Each structure stands twice: as structure tokens, then as C-alpha cells.
């Protein structure tokens, strides 16, 4: 069995924990209606871009070839623009409950794409682990009674398009994790992220410039500004750095499994803030999620299976 890389697991846990925390904080910020989801997305991308460029001035400069810059542009589209953009517009057309459920498909996409592109084996442990993690996430989501309460607010045809956009967001992010598994080892994480967020900002600015200019920034109070600061610095700048660390050290399917941490953290925060209560169902959800992560982590990789087959072949030949 492969040696467990605790650094990679800690990085993916930290990134997804901050993304889970971002959910209730974003809802709090947007309650007043001053800041729209599109503005929050633009602030995330623009703020992270500035922070990554500032950080890059304190490290040794790296030359990035034109070919790799083109690759980073595609990475920015998959990992940031399409992922965040499709999700934001998808949620606006669908219901938050449906969107939360669809986000649980990301690890499944990661497993299938890793099998098709990287030839990673689909083992029984992986399937069981993803099923357990998805079950835990769904228990948390459906246990909050979101689905069904908000469905009536949206027409059926519009909801289908919204659901498809959210599904596309998950597919794009899974494809990014799989395609750039090896590429992220070529440069430092700061170099990779500064170019990805620069490209992403250029792509999204034409769609959000008008909203940015018409936002009443003076209407934001200290708690809202603090929340926005966390979203930009913690849930974007630090999280995306941690994601690269996870990509470098974990298989795509294992990295994707940590997506299930997000609804868990959001639930814990809601309980701590008195917005929700802890019960037996939530306890079972926690067991399912961490049990699923363990099963996928302990499943054999392609290298392990090839090594095992080689040893068996030698033993049979001997």
C-alpha cells in the first residue's frame, strides 16, 4: 500500500473546509442584497490575483514557456471560470438544495475521468467509498429540508438548465484536477495560481464590470467586509494554494473525495451559530463521509496494481 501523504490530505481538508465555511458566510453577506453572487465571484478572482502577484515578488522569478501559458489559460477556464461561473449562474436558475445535491457528483466525475485519462483502476473500494461519501453528503443536505421548499420558486424548464450548469461546473473542476495532476509539478504553486487567476479575471471582468460599478460599497458594514476578506484571502487565495499541494501529492479520485467535507463544515458552522441542531442523522452523515474518504484513500492505485501483478507473475514463473 502507498505511504499516506499527510501533507496532501491536510491540504485538501483545509481547502474544502474553508470552502464549506464560505457557504454560510456568503449567505450572510448577500442577505442585505448589496452584494450579488457575481460580484462576490469577481472579488474572489480579482483579489486572489492581486495577492498571488504580490506573493510572487518575494520568490525567485520563474520563466513560463508560451506553451505552458496556453495550458494555464485552459486550466483557468476549467478550474476557475467555468467552475465558478457555471455554478453561480446555475444556482441562480436552480434551487440551492438541488445545487448542493449535484455538487456531490464531482468525486464520481474525478473517478471516471481518472480511469479514462490516467488509466487509474476503478476498484470496489473506490466505488464503495464514493457511494458512502455521497450518502453522507446527501444526508446532510436533505436533512436540512432545503430541497422541495425552494423548488416551487423556479419553473421546471429553467431549473433543468440551472441543474445542468451546476453539473457542468462539477465536471469542469474534476477535469481540471485530472488533466493537471502532473502539470502542477512543473512550477511553484504561486506561479501557477497567479497566471490562472490573471486569465480568469480577464475572462470574467466583461460580465461583472457593470455590477461592480453599481454596487453600493458604502452600504457594507464591518461584519460584511470581514466576511468578504475571509472569502478572498482564506476561501480563495489560501484554498487554491492548498489545492495545488493536494494535486501534487494525491490521486485525483482521493483529492476529489474531499469535496464531501464542504457540506459537513457548513453544517457544523450552522450548528455552532444556532442556525441548526445536531442529531442522529448528522452523526451518521459524518461517519459515512469520513468512512468514504478512508476507503478511497486505502484503495490501490494503478502503480500498486501493476507492482502486485508483476510480483505475482514472477512468483508463478518461479
Coordinates of C-alpha atoms in Angstrom, one line a residue, residues 36-173:
X36 CA -24.6 39.9 -5.7
X37 CA -23.2 36.4 -6.3
X38 CA -21.4 37.7 -9.4
X39 CA -19.8 40.5 -7.5
X40 CA -18.6 38.1 -4.9
X41 CA -17.1 35.8 -7.6
X42 CA -15.3 38.7 -9.2
X43 CA -13.9 39.9 -5.9
X44 CA -12.7 36.4 -5.2
X45 CA -10.9 36.1 -8.5
X46 CA -9.6 39.7 -8.7
X47 CA -8.5 39.7 -5.0
X48 CA -6.7 36.4 -5.3
X49 CA -5.0 37.5 -8.5
X50 CA -3.6 40.6 -6.7
X51 CA -2.4 38.5 -3.7
X52 CA -0.7 35.9 -5.9
X53 CA 1.1 38.6 -7.9
X54 CA 2.3 40.3 -4.6
X55 CA 3.5 37.0 -3.2
X56 CA 5.4 36.2 -6.5
X57 CA 7.5 39.3 -6.0
X58 CA 9.0 37.7 -2.8
X59 CA 10.1 34.5 -4.6
X60 CA 12.6 33.6 -7.3
X61 CA 11.1 34.5 -10.7
X62 CA 10.2 31.6 -12.9
X63 CA 10.1 31.7 -16.7
X64 CA 6.9 30.1 -18.1
X65 CA 7.0 29.0 -21.7
X66 CA 4.3 30.1 -24.2
X67 CA 3.1 26.6 -24.5
X68 CA 2.6 26.3 -20.7
X69 CA 1.0 29.7 -20.6
X70 CA -1.6 28.4 -23.0
X71 CA -2.0 25.3 -20.8
X72 CA -2.5 27.6 -17.8
X73 CA -5.2 29.5 -19.7
X74 CA -7.1 26.3 -20.2
X75 CA -6.6 25.4 -16.6
X76 CA -8.0 28.8 -15.6
X77 CA -11.1 28.2 -17.7
X78 CA -11.7 24.7 -16.3
X79 CA -10.7 25.2 -12.7
X80 CA -11.9 28.8 -12.1
X81 CA -14.0 30.4 -14.8
X82 CA -16.3 27.5 -15.9
X83 CA -16.3 26.0 -12.4
X84 CA -17.3 29.2 -10.5
X85 CA -19.2 30.9 -13.4
X86 CA -21.4 27.9 -14.2
X87 CA -22.0 27.3 -10.6
X88 CA -23.1 30.9 -9.8
X89 CA -25.4 31.1 -12.8
X90 CA -26.7 27.6 -12.2
X91 CA -27.7 28.3 -8.7
X92 CA -29.5 31.5 -9.8
X93 CA -31.6 29.3 -12.2
X94 CA -32.0 26.3 -9.9
X95 CA -32.6 25.9 -6.2
X96 CA -29.7 25.9 -3.6
X97 CA -30.9 22.5 -2.4
X98 CA -30.7 20.9 -5.9
X99 CA -27.3 22.6 -6.5
X100 CA -25.9 21.2 -3.2
X101 CA -27.0 17.7 -4.2
X102 CA -25.5 18.0 -7.7
X103 CA -22.1 19.1 -6.2
X104 CA -21.8 15.6 -4.7
X105 CA -21.2 14.3 -8.3
X106 CA -17.7 15.8 -8.5
X107 CA -15.8 12.8 -7.0
X108 CA -17.7 10.5 -9.3
X109 CA -16.6 12.6 -12.3
X110 CA -13.0 12.6 -10.9
X111 CA -13.0 8.8 -10.7
X112 CA -14.4 8.2 -14.2
X113 CA -12.1 10.8 -15.8
X114 CA -9.0 9.4 -14.0
X115 CA -9.9 6.0 -15.3
X116 CA -10.3 7.2 -18.8
X117 CA -7.4 9.6 -19.0
X118 CA -4.9 8.4 -16.4
X119 CA -5.9 4.7 -16.6
X120 CA -6.5 4.7 -12.8
X121 CA -8.4 1.5 -11.9
X122 CA -12.0 1.7 -10.7
X123 CA -11.9 -0.6 -7.7
X124 CA -14.6 -1.9 -5.5
X125 CA -13.2 0.2 -2.6
X126 CA -13.3 3.4 -4.6
X127 CA -16.9 2.8 -5.7
X128 CA -18.0 1.9 -2.2
X129 CA -16.1 4.9 -0.7
X130 CA -17.6 7.4 -3.2
X131 CA -21.1 5.9 -2.5
X132 CA -20.5 6.2 1.2
X133 CA -19.3 9.8 1.0
X134 CA -22.1 10.8 -1.3
X135 CA -24.7 9.2 1.0
X136 CA -23.2 11.2 3.9
X137 CA -23.3 14.5 2.0
X138 CA -26.9 13.8 0.8
X139 CA -28.0 13.1 4.4
X140 CA -26.7 16.5 5.5
X141 CA -28.3 18.3 2.5
X142 CA -31.6 16.6 2.6
X143 CA -31.7 16.7 6.4
X144 CA -31.8 20.5 6.2
X145 CA -35.1 20.3 4.3
X146 CA -33.8 22.6 1.6
X147 CA -34.9 20.6 -1.4
X148 CA -38.6 21.0 -2.1
X149 CA -39.0 24.2 -0.2
X150 CA -37.4 26.3 -2.9
X151 CA -38.3 24.2 -5.9
X152 CA -41.7 26.0 -6.4
X153 CA -39.9 29.3 -6.8
X154 CA -38.4 28.2 -10.1
X155 CA -40.1 26.9 -13.2
X156 CA -39.3 23.3 -14.3
X157 CA -37.6 24.3 -17.6
X158 CA -35.4 26.9 -16.0
X159 CA -34.4 24.5 -13.2
X160 CA -33.2 21.9 -15.7
X161 CA -30.9 24.4 -17.3
X162 CA -29.7 25.5 -13.8
X163 CA -29.1 21.9 -12.8
X164 CA -27.1 21.2 -16.0
X165 CA -24.9 24.3 -15.4
X166 CA -24.1 23.2 -11.8
X167 CA -23.4 19.7 -13.2
X168 CA -21.1 21.2 -15.8
X169 CA -19.3 23.1 -13.1
X170 CA -18.5 19.9 -11.3
X171 CA -17.4 18.2 -14.5
X172 CA -15.0 21.1 -15.4
X173 CA -13.4 21.1 -11.9

